[in-house]
Short mmCIF file of C-alpha atoms in Angstrom, two decimals:
data_model
loop_
_atom_site.label_atom_id
_atom_site.label_comp_id
_atom_site.label_asym_id
_atom_site.label_seq_id
_atom_site.Cartn_x
_atom_site.Cartn_y
_atom_site.Cartn_z
CA MET A 134 -48.61 25.80 -2.73
CA LYS A 135 -45.97 27.00 -0.08
CA THR A 136 -46.74 23.53 1.73
CA ARG A 137 -46.31 21.49 -1.15
CA LEU A 138 -43.14 23.38 -1.57
CA GLN A 139 -41.94 22.61 1.54
CA GLN A 140 -42.98 18.67 1.58
CA PHE A 141 -41.28 18.37 -1.74
CA LEU A 142 -38.05 20.11 -0.50
CA ALA A 143 -38.09 17.90 2.83
CA VAL A 144 -38.49 14.54 0.42
CA ILE A 145 -35.64 15.38 -1.87
CA ALA A 146 -33.84 16.30 1.53
CA LEU A 147 -34.11 12.96 2.86
CA ALA A 148 -33.33 11.31 -0.36
CA VAL A 149 -30.09 13.12 -0.78
CA THR A 150 -29.19 12.56 3.16
CA THR A 151 -30.03 8.70 3.30
CA SER A 152 -28.44 7.92 -0.81
CA PRO A 153 -26.13 5.06 -0.47
CA ALA A 154 -23.85 6.72 -3.36
CA LEU A 155 -23.28 9.87 -1.09
CA ALA A 156 -23.22 8.24 2.03
CA THR A 157 -19.40 8.49 3.76
CA SER A 158 -16.93 5.58 2.85
CA HIS A 159 -16.20 3.16 5.82
CA THR A 160 -11.77 3.11 5.98
CA THR A 161 -10.04 1.36 7.91
CA GLN A 162 -8.28 3.62 10.68
CA PRO A 163 -4.77 2.56 12.05
CA SER A 164 -5.50 0.81 15.04
CA ALA A 165 -3.26 -1.61 17.40
CA SER A 166 -4.43 -4.73 15.00
CA ASN A 167 -3.76 -2.94 11.80
CA PRO A 168 -1.05 -0.25 12.75
CA VAL A 169 -0.44 2.26 9.98
CA GLY A 170 3.08 0.84 7.72
CA SER A 171 1.60 -2.56 8.41
CA ALA A 172 1.60 -5.72 5.64
CA GLU A 173 -2.47 -4.97 5.21
CA ASP A 174 -1.63 -1.49 3.36
CA ALA A 175 -3.05 -1.27 0.38
CA ASP A 176 0.32 0.26 -1.32
CA MET A 177 2.81 -2.99 -0.28
CA THR A 178 3.92 -5.11 -3.10
CA ASN A 179 3.93 -8.92 -3.28
CA ALA A 180 7.49 -10.15 -3.87
CA GLU A 181 9.89 -13.10 -3.80
CA VAL A 182 13.18 -12.66 -2.33
CA ARG A 183 15.68 -13.92 -4.88
CA LYS A 184 18.80 -12.49 -3.45
CA VAL A 185 20.03 -10.90 -0.14
CA ASP A 186 23.53 -9.31 -0.44
CA LYS A 187 24.18 -7.68 3.08
CA GLU A 188 27.71 -6.66 2.31
CA SER A 189 26.38 -4.28 -0.48
CA LYS A 190 22.79 -3.48 1.14
CA LYS A 191 20.84 -5.20 -1.73
CA LEU A 192 17.71 -7.14 -2.45
CA THR A 193 17.21 -8.89 -5.59
CA LEU A 194 13.32 -9.26 -5.47
CA LYS A 195 10.62 -10.73 -8.33
CA HIS A 196 7.86 -8.44 -7.75
CA ALA A 197 4.84 -7.67 -8.93
CA ALA A 198 3.84 -4.39 -10.61
CA ILE A 199 4.17 -1.39 -8.34
CA LYS A 200 1.25 1.27 -8.29
CA SER A 201 3.16 3.96 -6.70
CA LEU A 202 5.84 4.12 -8.76
CA ASP A 203 3.72 2.89 -11.99
CA MET A 204 6.32 -0.07 -12.48
CA PRO A 205 5.15 -3.34 -13.72
CA GLY A 206 6.53 -6.77 -12.25
CA MET A 207 10.11 -8.06 -12.77
CA THR A 208 12.73 -9.34 -11.07
CA MET A 209 15.70 -6.29 -10.19
CA VAL A 210 17.67 -5.50 -7.38
CA PHE A 211 16.89 -2.72 -4.91
CA GLN A 212 19.01 -1.00 -2.05
CA VAL A 213 17.49 -0.84 1.63
CA GLY A 214 16.97 2.08 3.46
CA ASP A 215 17.62 -0.10 6.88
CA ALA A 216 20.40 -2.79 6.52
CA ALA A 217 18.34 -4.56 9.83
CA PHE A 218 15.64 -5.58 6.43
CA LEU A 219 18.69 -7.78 5.47
CA ASP A 220 18.63 -9.83 9.18
CA LYS A 221 15.19 -10.74 8.96
CA ILE A 222 14.69 -12.22 5.06
CA GLN A 223 16.53 -14.63 3.26
CA ALA A 224 16.40 -16.30 -0.40
CA GLY A 225 12.75 -17.94 -1.51
CA ASP A 226 10.77 -15.83 1.39
CA LYS A 227 7.39 -14.26 0.46
CA VAL A 228 7.24 -10.56 1.22
CA LYS A 229 5.36 -7.41 1.15
CA PHE A 230 7.63 -4.39 0.68
CA LYS A 231 7.66 -0.82 -0.18
CA ALA A 232 9.87 1.18 -2.37
CA LYS A 233 10.86 4.59 -3.54
CA LYS A 234 12.97 5.80 -6.09
CA GLU A 235 15.93 8.12 -4.50
CA GLY A 236 18.26 9.58 -7.61
CA ASN A 237 18.51 6.89 -9.61
CA ALA A 238 17.84 4.26 -7.35
CA PHE A 239 15.05 2.46 -5.97
CA VAL A 240 15.31 1.77 -1.94
CA ILE A 241 13.13 -0.21 0.06
CA THR A 242 11.60 1.66 2.66
CA GLU A 243 9.67 -1.32 4.46
CA ILE A 244 9.46 -4.86 4.00
CA VAL A 245 7.60 -7.75 5.82
CA ARG A 246 7.36 -11.59 5.51
CA ALA A 247 4.09 -12.28 4.08
CA ASN A 248 1.25 -14.57 5.40
#
C-alpha cells in the first residue's frame, strides 16, 4: 500500500511541475535592444501630434485610450515634463507616449516617434 501511495504522489508531483499552465511565464527582460522605457513598452499610448506649442510647453495629441489613466481616446492638450521633447517632434508625427496626472494637468513623461 505504501508503495502505491508513493507512486501516486510521484505522478502527481511530476504532473504539477511539468504542467504548462503552472509554468512560469517568460517576460521580456530589459536589455540594450529593449531598454526599460522604450517605445516597445506595453504601457505607451499611440498618438498623432496635432500641435506643438513650445512657448507654453504643451502638446496637442489625438491619442488612443490611455490605459494607465483609464482615459478613452480623444484629442487633448498635454503639458510636457521636459521641454526638449518639443524639439524632437512636429505636427503630423506619429508618436508613442506616457503620461501621468499631476494635480489638474496631464503631463507627458516620455515621448518617442512611432516606427
